[in-house]
């Protein structure tokens, strides 16, 4: 199994897609509840697996293009088939996943194995009959959106109009129509005329869940810009600019790096957005630009270790974050296979671990605690014992129920609320 | 690289150090830490050229950190301005990493122990420095922290600290030193103008931060390393020629 690089539930939550470093997409489907076992909730089993992207070679630059899937986004379901967008560094693909459980038999012009029948042998006409067959799930690429990004794509986001979507790389954001692959509109371009003056890059972008003219993008300097596509064709000038003033007492050489936003997500309501930087998660009210309304510390105990984390490059890890269906809770990952959940109403938070040792099937997860100094209590882990190679970067929350998917390197964990 | 159970002080105890140590002792300690952070950052920037297309976000963040440190060093007055050579501007376009690769393993082993830029300045003008300013300062001053770092980080497990830091540096330099001048050609057969794009940007950024004033390969004239440097020089001149063609097309 390869390292999982993205996790995403579809709109109903029945399907869960994962993309990995090898360019593969694996889709899990929730089983229907079994009447004979009413107490067991639906489990997720593999539904479809396909190779989305292959490694490529850019001949002009003599560089490899990785096949790693950076993001998957589902389209809202409109018919029996399911559609999703998957992207690597350079190319976005629209995939159709459809089921086939019937087969036609009794063709007139060809045999059962597909060979053409000899015309002389056709003596009578018959109507082909549909016969059931074993369920087959087929994935086929329907659109390939290529050659629009010079830099590495970090985000894709489907618009609420269900017709367009955006793709963002380090310096530019493009707007696409789902039906048109040979044209895209550039809506944001922050590339300086002289690349030597480059000091800031785009790190994430997302469309507003309800207003199809609004999107946001975050930067490596910890700022978020909200843009309105009605104001001008090129949205280089933002409508709103979100930035929290820096705390001068905690300034260090690493201040900028840890302020770099790795993920931005609108709440389902569309009223708030959440940003993830290296040490914290911040919730912003779209009506207030000068500071977030809530700040949650993910692993503040790492603040004194920033130099080491800079040396081993962990400080550049890009953690994602997600909302639950009702926007009352948020979740994000950390190191040592820990992930954190924050309840916005009660202000309570919990640290859990996604590992084989600590999660037997049906067992309840035990809260974990990191000891920050002084005496280490039993069951606590000291900061120096944390395994920084076990990082949880990708998590997803079911759109309606309390089911979460957590990607721990090359393992996928699915947890749900304990059944009463 | 991060070793479990290892306690490092580095910048991590910055505030504590300045608070607890008496005046004079505190300041050089901070300078050394800052210096080592600068060196580490430069090595990171140079290393990222060698793999697949580097992560632009990471490069920008590291370059900004370098710029920040240098701004502070300039304000402190610890930065020694070195006169730009006449070919300085053109030579800034040179591949920084190629200079490291060009230097023979002997040269790198000879890297001087340089506690600060002031001393380095003298060495340079004494004609002892080879290759570009940037790489020299990187190579020599990175070696300096191997000794100095132990003073700073000797709180706990000094041997382990030194060993681990040295080990990670060794790893970096091993990959660099393995490329002997004779294999430079093989190396550059894989390199093309994309190298230039990244380097132009990054060395450009570094030039904005008043970093390297590379004297370039034109001053590669010391008799002690004549053969290796002339090999490098001719190879790189060839590469320039090829790159010119590629860029123009």
XYZ file of C-alpha atoms in Angstrom:
669
model
C 0.000 0.000 0.000
C 1.277 3.422 -0.877
C 1.304 6.614 1.165
C -2.154 8.167 1.158
C -2.072 11.746 -0.054
C -5.718 12.798 0.034
C -9.007 11.676 1.624
C -12.490 12.922 0.724
C -16.082 11.915 1.447
C -18.656 12.527 -1.258
C -21.723 14.709 -0.681
C -23.823 11.933 0.807
C -21.015 10.322 2.728
C -21.698 6.947 1.194
C -18.470 7.027 -0.736
C -14.984 7.767 0.545
C -12.180 8.372 -1.930
C -8.469 8.184 -1.196
C -5.597 9.091 -3.481
C -2.071 7.904 -2.971
C 1.483 8.679 -3.904
C 1.433 6.086 -6.671
C -1.346 7.835 -8.547
C -4.027 5.373 -7.520
C -7.522 6.212 -6.353
C -9.327 3.806 -4.044
C -13.020 4.391 -3.365
C -14.765 2.870 -0.367
C -18.503 2.461 -0.115
C -20.574 2.277 2.988
C -22.440 -0.972 3.256
C -26.146 -0.824 3.743
C -27.177 -1.552 7.288
C -27.809 -5.189 7.783
C -31.227 -5.980 9.194
C -29.957 -9.102 10.883
C -27.323 -7.101 12.689
C -29.090 -3.895 13.586
C -26.388 -2.791 15.975
C -23.612 -2.783 13.480
C -23.413 0.407 11.562
C -22.483 0.432 7.944
C -18.856 -0.381 7.310
C -16.801 0.909 4.472
C -15.491 -1.603 1.961
C -13.536 -1.190 -1.232
C -15.815 -0.188 -4.076
C -13.460 0.717 -6.877
C -9.743 1.043 -7.520
C -8.167 2.665 -10.511
C -4.974 4.271 -11.661
C -5.725 7.942 -12.021
C -2.369 9.430 -12.917
C 0.841 7.996 -14.262
C 4.317 9.422 -13.785
C 5.221 11.740 -16.600
C 8.315 13.413 -17.852
C 8.524 17.062 -18.730
C 10.913 17.013 -21.641
C 11.349 20.751 -21.713
C 12.618 20.963 -18.179
C 14.014 17.454 -17.867
C 12.049 16.931 -14.708
C 9.750 14.205 -13.581
C 6.122 14.986 -12.916
C 4.998 13.003 -9.913
C 1.889 10.912 -10.197
C 0.975 11.561 -6.586
C -2.662 12.580 -6.220
C -2.691 15.931 -4.470
C -6.431 16.394 -4.171
C -9.723 14.655 -4.927
C -13.006 16.510 -5.046
C -16.380 14.910 -5.678
C -19.020 16.422 -7.893
C -22.591 16.490 -6.607
C -24.415 13.444 -7.839
C -26.767 14.075 -10.721
C -27.507 10.581 -12.010
C -26.649 7.002 -11.229
C -22.978 7.535 -11.895
C -20.501 9.265 -9.598
C -18.023 11.864 -10.754
C -14.869 13.096 -9.123
C -11.960 15.338 -9.975
C -8.477 14.129 -9.144
C -5.283 16.058 -9.663
C -1.551 15.614 -9.492
C 0.976 18.457 -9.783
C 0.056 19.364 -13.332
C -3.072 17.656 -14.668
C -6.662 17.436 -13.447
C -8.886 14.566 -14.533
C -12.617 14.079 -14.325
C -13.480 10.455 -13.607
C -16.826 8.760 -14.006
C -17.490 5.845 -11.725
C -20.446 3.776 -12.797
C -21.952 0.447 -11.921
C -22.822 -2.247 -14.312
C -24.935 -5.110 -13.063
C -26.750 -6.187 -16.223
C -25.513 -7.589 -19.450
C -27.318 -7.790 -22.763
C -27.487 -11.173 -24.398
C -28.837 -12.327 -27.717
C -27.481 -9.802 -30.136
C -28.299 -10.344 -33.739
C -25.090 -9.256 -35.363
C -22.513 -10.641 -32.992
C -21.855 -13.727 -30.933
C -21.753 -13.905 -27.191
C -18.009 -13.464 -27.275
C -18.292 -10.423 -29.508
C -17.299 -11.844 -32.827
C -19.366 -10.810 -35.800
C -21.799 -13.383 -36.928
C -21.679 -14.595 -40.453
C -24.599 -12.890 -42.276
C -25.664 -16.134 -43.861
C -26.255 -17.610 -40.443
C -28.697 -14.973 -39.373
C -32.053 -16.494 -40.136
C -34.244 -14.911 -37.545
C -34.469 -11.694 -35.603
C -34.448 -11.683 -31.875
C -34.631 -9.016 -29.209
C -31.604 -8.914 -26.897
C -32.426 -9.648 -23.282
C -30.861 -8.010 -20.223
C -29.520 -10.536 -17.825
C -28.099 -9.839 -14.383
C -24.406 -10.170 -13.853
C -21.971 -9.692 -11.006
C -21.678 -6.065 -10.057
C -18.863 -4.381 -11.869
C -17.694 -0.901 -11.004
C -16.019 0.888 -13.846
C -14.002 4.049 -13.713
C -13.359 5.940 -16.909
C -11.669 9.267 -17.492
C -14.159 11.662 -19.047
C -12.114 14.859 -19.204
C -8.461 15.666 -18.951
C -7.571 19.241 -18.052
C -3.909 19.620 -18.833
C -1.216 22.140 -19.616
C -2.631 25.007 -17.645
C -0.242 25.107 -14.726
C 3.410 25.991 -14.723
C 3.731 25.381 -11.004
C 2.478 22.608 -8.775
C -1.276 22.350 -8.280
C -2.129 22.437 -4.585
C -5.938 22.827 -4.654
C -9.044 22.155 -6.677
C -12.509 23.285 -5.699
C -15.871 22.648 -7.345
C -18.117 25.686 -7.573
C -21.640 25.757 -6.176
C -22.945 26.234 -9.704
C -21.789 22.651 -10.397
C -20.495 23.765 -13.753
C -17.155 25.309 -13.004
C -14.222 24.620 -10.753
C -10.953 26.269 -9.841
C -7.439 24.890 -9.714
C -4.664 26.654 -7.864
C -0.899 26.308 -8.084
C 1.827 28.205 -6.238
C 1.350 31.396 -8.195
C -1.856 31.207 -10.209
C -5.483 30.205 -9.976
C -7.426 29.056 -13.029
C -11.148 28.750 -13.587
C -12.423 25.855 -15.659
C -15.723 24.729 -17.059
C -16.249 21.037 -16.460
C -17.201 20.481 -20.089
C -14.315 22.371 -21.655
C -10.810 21.023 -21.475
C -8.908 23.165 -23.918
C -9.503 26.494 -22.227
C -9.261 27.854 -18.754
C -9.402 31.375 -17.420
C -6.696 32.732 -15.204
C -8.355 34.547 -12.326
C -5.448 35.110 -9.947
C -1.814 35.674 -10.840
C 0.683 36.642 -8.180
C 3.789 35.897 -10.159
C 6.093 38.906 -9.963
C 7.600 40.271 -13.133
C 10.986 39.488 -11.712
C 11.083 36.084 -10.057
C 13.837 37.320 -7.806
C 11.220 39.382 -6.014
C 9.101 36.378 -5.151
C 8.393 36.236 -1.439
C 4.901 34.798 -1.197
C 3.073 31.863 -2.781
C -0.495 30.581 -2.882
C -0.952 27.617 -0.585
C -4.674 26.732 -0.864
C -7.876 27.939 -2.506
C -11.582 27.153 -2.217
C -14.907 28.306 -3.614
C -17.581 29.547 -1.258
C -20.135 26.775 -0.675
C -23.124 28.925 -1.678
C -21.946 32.047 -3.483
C -20.636 30.979 -6.837
C -18.842 34.258 -7.376
C -16.740 34.084 -4.219
C -13.568 32.186 -3.459
C -10.667 32.484 -1.053
C -6.987 31.719 -1.299
C -4.370 31.507 1.420
C -0.688 32.376 1.261
C 2.624 31.362 2.713
C 2.661 34.578 4.732
C -0.413 33.622 6.731
C -2.907 35.793 4.896
C -6.220 34.933 3.262
C -7.750 36.864 0.412
C -11.400 36.673 -0.486
C -12.167 37.500 -4.090
C -15.351 38.300 -5.945
C -15.336 37.259 -9.575
C -18.006 39.826 -10.380
C -15.706 42.716 -9.659
C -13.203 42.026 -12.413
C -12.000 39.306 -14.692
C -8.635 39.093 -13.029
C -9.049 38.905 -9.290
C -5.643 40.195 -8.337
C -7.268 42.744 -6.114
C -9.026 41.109 -3.260
C -12.377 42.083 -1.824
C -11.363 41.116 1.693
C -7.990 40.576 3.280
C -7.731 38.458 6.409
C -4.623 38.676 8.538
C -4.023 38.424 12.226
C -1.522 40.953 13.532
C 1.643 39.306 14.689
C 2.367 38.965 18.367
C 5.686 40.775 18.731
C 6.627 38.882 21.866
C 6.683 35.541 20.085
C 8.597 36.688 17.053
C 11.443 34.460 15.907
C 13.184 33.562 12.685
C 10.554 30.876 12.232
C 7.557 33.150 12.650
C 6.863 33.418 8.966
C 7.275 29.738 8.284
C 4.884 28.688 11.009
C 2.371 31.294 9.937
C 2.203 29.814 6.438
C -1.314 28.486 5.923
C -1.442 24.885 4.777
C -5.210 24.528 4.356
C -8.320 26.700 4.165
C -11.879 25.371 4.403
C -15.223 27.133 4.412
C -17.741 26.008 6.982
C -20.800 24.252 5.599
C -22.852 27.287 6.495
C -20.618 29.558 4.474
C -20.400 32.030 7.317
C -16.973 31.001 8.589
C -13.722 29.687 7.242
C -10.979 27.749 8.959
C -7.243 27.993 8.322
C -4.478 25.663 9.453
C -0.992 26.916 10.076
C 1.836 24.921 11.599
C 0.851 25.144 15.242
C -2.786 26.157 15.262
C -6.199 26.152 13.637
C -8.067 29.434 13.320
C -11.727 30.046 12.637
C -12.528 33.308 10.870
C -15.815 35.112 10.545
C -16.030 36.260 6.942
C -17.303 39.586 8.183
C -14.237 40.291 10.300
C -10.900 40.628 8.599
C -8.585 41.794 11.313
C -8.429 38.668 13.440
C -9.884 35.182 13.752
C -12.833 34.591 16.072
C -11.414 31.359 17.436
C -7.903 29.963 17.706
C -7.120 26.396 18.701
C -3.618 25.220 19.570
C -2.878 21.911 17.956
C 0.551 21.140 19.377
C 1.882 24.232 21.098
C 4.571 22.106 22.763
C 6.381 22.125 19.436
C 6.994 25.861 19.599
C 10.190 25.323 21.550
C 11.361 22.722 19.056
C 11.054 24.768 15.924
C 14.766 24.785 15.209
C 14.930 20.992 15.154
C 11.759 20.800 13.139
C 13.280 23.221 10.670
C 16.378 21.105 10.400
C 14.494 17.908 9.645
C 12.033 19.727 7.378
C 9.002 18.818 9.468
C 8.233 22.495 9.817
C 7.161 22.438 6.170
C 4.585 19.686 6.662
C 1.209 20.695 5.315
C -1.587 19.639 7.630
C -5.201 19.749 6.496
C -8.266 20.458 8.605
C -11.977 19.741 8.313
C -15.361 20.655 9.732
C -18.028 18.253 10.899
C -21.413 18.361 9.192
C -22.976 20.830 11.604
C -19.851 23.033 11.878
C -19.788 22.455 15.616
C -16.485 20.608 15.619
C -13.209 20.735 13.737
C -10.468 18.188 13.294
C -6.843 18.246 12.249
C -3.805 15.989 12.398
C -0.522 16.080 14.272
C 2.552 13.876 14.760
C 2.952 10.443 16.314
C -0.250 9.437 14.510
C -2.174 11.782 16.772
C -5.125 13.784 15.571
C -7.034 16.464 17.404
C -10.703 17.379 17.560
C -12.087 20.612 18.958
C -15.675 21.216 19.975
C -16.437 24.833 19.182
C -19.352 25.054 21.589
C -17.956 23.426 24.699
C -14.379 24.445 23.920
C -13.292 20.946 24.797
C -10.606 19.234 22.804
C -9.361 15.712 22.548
C -6.267 14.008 21.195
C -6.637 10.555 19.696
C -4.234 8.165 18.076
C -4.636 6.296 14.818
C -2.486 3.222 15.085
C -2.929 -0.500 15.023
C -1.796 -0.952 18.582
C -4.243 1.473 20.036
C -7.287 0.722 17.921
C -8.734 -2.731 17.857
C -11.954 -2.987 15.852
C -14.951 -1.806 17.866
C -12.712 -0.670 20.700
C -13.168 2.821 22.032
C -10.222 5.125 21.452
C -8.446 6.299 24.520
C -7.631 9.979 24.743
C -3.928 10.708 24.535
C -1.903 13.401 26.183
C 1.478 14.871 25.484
C 3.527 15.778 28.499
C 5.004 19.184 27.996
C 7.342 19.424 30.903
C 7.989 18.367 34.408
C 6.980 14.968 35.565
C 5.523 12.686 33.023
C 2.357 11.070 34.242
C 1.484 7.534 33.402
C 0.039 7.138 29.880
C 1.449 10.467 28.842
C 3.993 10.786 26.096
C 6.855 13.180 26.347
C 7.519 15.538 23.482
C 10.889 13.986 22.791
C 9.357 10.563 22.306
C 7.048 11.700 19.552
C 7.612 10.050 16.221
C 7.771 12.807 13.659
C 7.692 10.372 10.790
C 4.170 9.361 11.721
C 2.260 12.396 10.635
C -1.449 12.687 10.006
C -1.822 15.245 7.270
C -5.168 14.201 5.775
C -8.439 13.735 7.573
C -12.080 13.857 6.491
C -15.399 14.088 8.289
C -18.627 12.518 7.036
C -20.949 15.295 5.840
C -23.794 14.232 8.090
C -22.808 11.648 10.663
C -19.991 11.378 13.147
C -17.788 9.198 11.047
C -14.210 10.267 10.369
C -11.522 9.025 8.036
C -7.913 9.455 9.105
C -4.959 8.737 6.839
C -1.863 7.659 8.742
C 0.910 7.353 6.181
C -0.195 4.302 4.205
C -3.056 3.209 6.406
C -6.614 4.475 6.398
C -8.566 4.470 9.645
C -12.301 4.984 9.817
C -13.740 5.826 13.211
C -17.296 6.475 14.235
C -19.241 7.556 17.248
C -19.702 4.830 19.770
C -23.077 3.190 19.445
C -25.254 3.674 22.465
C 17.048 13.024 10.980
C 15.226 13.773 14.152
C 16.435 11.355 16.763
C 14.021 10.314 19.411
C 14.872 11.107 22.939
C 17.371 13.707 21.912
C 17.165 17.064 23.516
C 18.388 19.980 21.562
C 18.783 23.501 22.681
C 19.648 25.411 19.553
C 17.295 28.346 19.241
C 14.865 26.441 21.365
C 16.341 27.827 24.512
C 17.095 31.194 23.043
C 15.232 33.269 25.540
C 16.510 31.179 28.405
C 20.072 31.529 27.308
C 19.914 35.254 27.023
C 18.262 35.460 30.378
C 20.555 33.259 32.338
C 23.986 33.808 30.861
C 25.879 36.935 31.703
C 26.101 39.691 29.145
C 29.058 39.028 26.931
C 28.615 35.312 26.869
C 24.980 35.593 25.743
C 25.558 37.643 22.616
C 28.086 35.477 20.778
C 25.916 32.493 21.580
C 22.975 34.079 19.801
C 25.214 35.016 16.899
C 26.426 31.487 16.577
C 22.923 30.142 16.602
C 21.913 32.651 14.005
C 24.936 31.778 11.932
C 24.187 28.096 12.063
C 20.593 28.736 11.088
C 21.828 30.750 8.137
C 24.175 27.986 7.091
C 21.521 25.355 7.478
C 19.164 27.395 5.338
C 21.719 27.848 2.600
C 22.436 24.150 2.511
C 18.716 23.453 2.271
C 18.346 25.831 -0.613
C 21.238 24.334 -2.489
C 20.270 20.759 -1.863
C 16.784 21.170 -3.195
C 18.129 21.735 -6.681
C 19.266 18.220 -7.069
C 16.007 16.334 -6.875
C 12.790 16.521 -8.789
C 11.353 19.977 -9.257
C 11.696 21.494 -5.799
C 8.810 22.646 -3.700
C 8.448 26.334 -4.475
C 6.699 27.158 -1.219
C 9.472 25.605 0.825
C 12.172 27.379 -1.202
C 10.464 30.721 -0.803
C 10.076 30.272 2.941
C 13.715 29.289 3.379
C 14.887 32.161 1.214
C 12.780 34.576 3.251
C 14.360 33.224 6.413
C 17.813 33.731 4.961
C 16.926 37.275 4.003
C 15.588 37.948 7.476
C 18.757 36.724 9.126
C 20.922 38.760 6.852
C 18.903 41.891 7.423
C 19.364 41.458 11.108
C 23.041 40.759 10.706
C 23.430 43.873 8.629
C 21.726 45.931 11.283
C 23.907 44.387 13.949
C 26.945 45.270 11.954
C 28.196 41.713 11.987
C 27.862 41.494 8.264
C 30.999 42.390 6.342
C 30.314 43.816 2.961
C 32.542 42.344 0.368
C 33.264 44.322 -2.734
C 31.566 43.074 -5.806
C 33.857 41.904 -8.529
C 33.343 43.454 -11.928
C 31.870 40.203 -13.141
C 29.812 39.944 -10.003
C 26.459 40.468 -11.578
C 26.970 38.024 -14.389
C 28.456 35.480 -12.107
C 25.389 35.577 -9.907
C 23.701 33.619 -12.612
C 26.128 30.819 -12.168
C 24.836 27.629 -10.757
C 25.514 27.780 -7.068
C 25.379 24.056 -6.632
C 27.751 23.458 -9.476
C 30.414 25.316 -7.614
C 30.132 22.960 -4.727
C 30.146 20.022 -7.044
C 33.083 21.385 -8.938
C 35.317 21.604 -5.992
C 37.459 18.563 -5.496
C 37.032 16.554 -2.359
C 40.431 17.757 -1.305
C 39.318 21.354 -1.404
C 36.249 20.624 0.624
C 38.236 18.741 3.167
C 40.470 21.736 3.451
C 37.531 23.982 4.311
C 38.811 26.507 6.745
C 37.505 26.842 10.228
C 35.997 30.290 10.042
C 34.345 31.612 13.160
C 32.911 34.685 11.525
C 32.593 36.564 8.342
C 35.309 39.029 9.257
C 37.947 36.361 9.254
C 36.507 34.886 6.139
C 36.868 38.190 4.423
C 40.589 38.209 4.965
C 40.945 34.663 3.732
C 39.154 35.549 0.592
C 41.252 38.514 -0.198
C 44.303 36.465 0.570
C 43.409 34.443 -2.439
C 42.928 31.309 -0.491
C 39.265 31.021 -1.264
C 38.244 28.990 -4.228
C 35.042 29.099 -6.147
C 32.200 31.426 -5.367
C 31.787 33.361 -2.202
C 28.533 31.730 -1.387
C 29.755 28.213 -1.525
C 32.936 29.020 0.298
C 31.096 30.663 3.114
C 28.658 27.825 3.177
C 31.203 25.082 3.171
C 33.620 26.620 5.587
C 31.198 28.111 7.982
C 29.088 25.009 8.041
C 32.166 23.174 9.103
C 32.763 25.794 11.731
C 29.586 24.988 13.640
C 30.697 21.420 13.974
C 33.090 22.684 16.568
C 31.177 25.688 17.775
C 27.865 23.959 17.922
C 29.047 21.705 20.659
C 29.687 24.744 22.839
C 26.185 25.965 22.298
C 24.399 22.663 22.536
C 26.380 21.035 25.244
C 23.520 21.095 27.701
C 22.723 17.450 27.449
C 24.333 14.568 25.643
C 27.038 16.650 24.039
C 28.551 13.714 22.235
C 25.262 12.649 20.774
C 24.410 16.169 19.777
C 27.659 16.691 17.989
C 27.501 13.280 16.455
C 24.028 13.692 15.118
C 24.508 17.164 13.775
C 27.776 16.106 12.289
C 26.172 13.015 10.881
C 23.486 14.967 9.079
C 26.078 17.393 7.760
C 28.240 14.480 6.762
C 25.403 12.999 4.841
C 24.981 16.232 2.961
C 28.626 16.538 2.180
C 28.994 12.917 1.269
C 26.602 13.341 -1.566
C 28.457 16.427 -2.640
C 31.931 15.029 -2.243
C 31.184 11.904 -4.168
C 30.894 13.967 -7.244
C 34.511 14.228 -8.235
C 35.479 16.746 -10.864
C 35.864 14.028 -13.427
C 32.265 13.049 -13.087
C 31.131 16.602 -13.479
C 30.427 15.942 -17.106
C 28.216 13.000 -16.294
C 26.452 15.105 -13.768
C 25.766 17.916 -16.135
C 24.508 15.678 -18.852
C 21.346 15.485 -16.817
C 21.190 19.155 -16.031
C 19.561 21.586 -18.357
C 18.153 25.064 -18.444
C 15.527 24.278 -15.827
C 18.392 24.385 -13.362
C 18.994 27.916 -14.450
C 15.413 28.959 -13.908
C 15.428 27.803 -10.333
C 18.880 29.061 -9.656
C 18.344 32.394 -11.277
C 15.438 32.844 -8.963
C 17.151 31.597 -5.893
C 20.546 33.142 -6.434
C 18.703 36.262 -7.423
C 16.914 36.184 -4.111
C 20.160 35.660 -2.384
C 21.682 38.571 -4.239
C 18.852 40.737 -3.021
C 19.824 39.775 0.448
C 23.318 41.033 -0.183
C 24.567 37.522 0.039
C 26.974 36.204 -2.454
C 29.127 38.307 -4.618
C 30.414 35.432 -6.580
C 33.623 36.059 -8.277
C 32.614 33.201 -10.437
C 34.839 30.823 -12.131
C 36.946 33.480 -13.702
C 39.121 33.593 -10.634
C 39.622 29.891 -10.595
C 43.248 30.367 -11.242
C 45.092 29.109 -8.236
C 47.861 26.785 -9.331
C 47.195 24.303 -6.566
C 43.928 23.207 -8.034
C 44.563 24.079 -11.633
C 43.590 20.763 -13.165
C 40.339 20.268 -11.337
C 39.244 23.841 -11.735
C 40.075 24.031 -15.397
C 38.122 20.873 -15.974
C 35.208 22.441 -14.203
C 35.639 25.662 -16.015
C 35.634 24.121 -19.448
C 32.726 21.876 -18.598
C 30.724 24.753 -17.314
C 31.576 26.969 -20.223
C 30.312 24.213 -22.439
C 27.180 23.974 -20.379
C 26.665 27.713 -20.664
C 26.896 27.392 -24.393
C 24.377 24.594 -24.480
C 22.068 26.423 -22.158
C 22.228 29.536 -24.284
C 21.075 27.529 -27.232
C 18.265 25.915 -25.270
C 17.073 29.172 -23.804
C 17.085 30.942 -27.117
C 15.143 28.152 -28.743
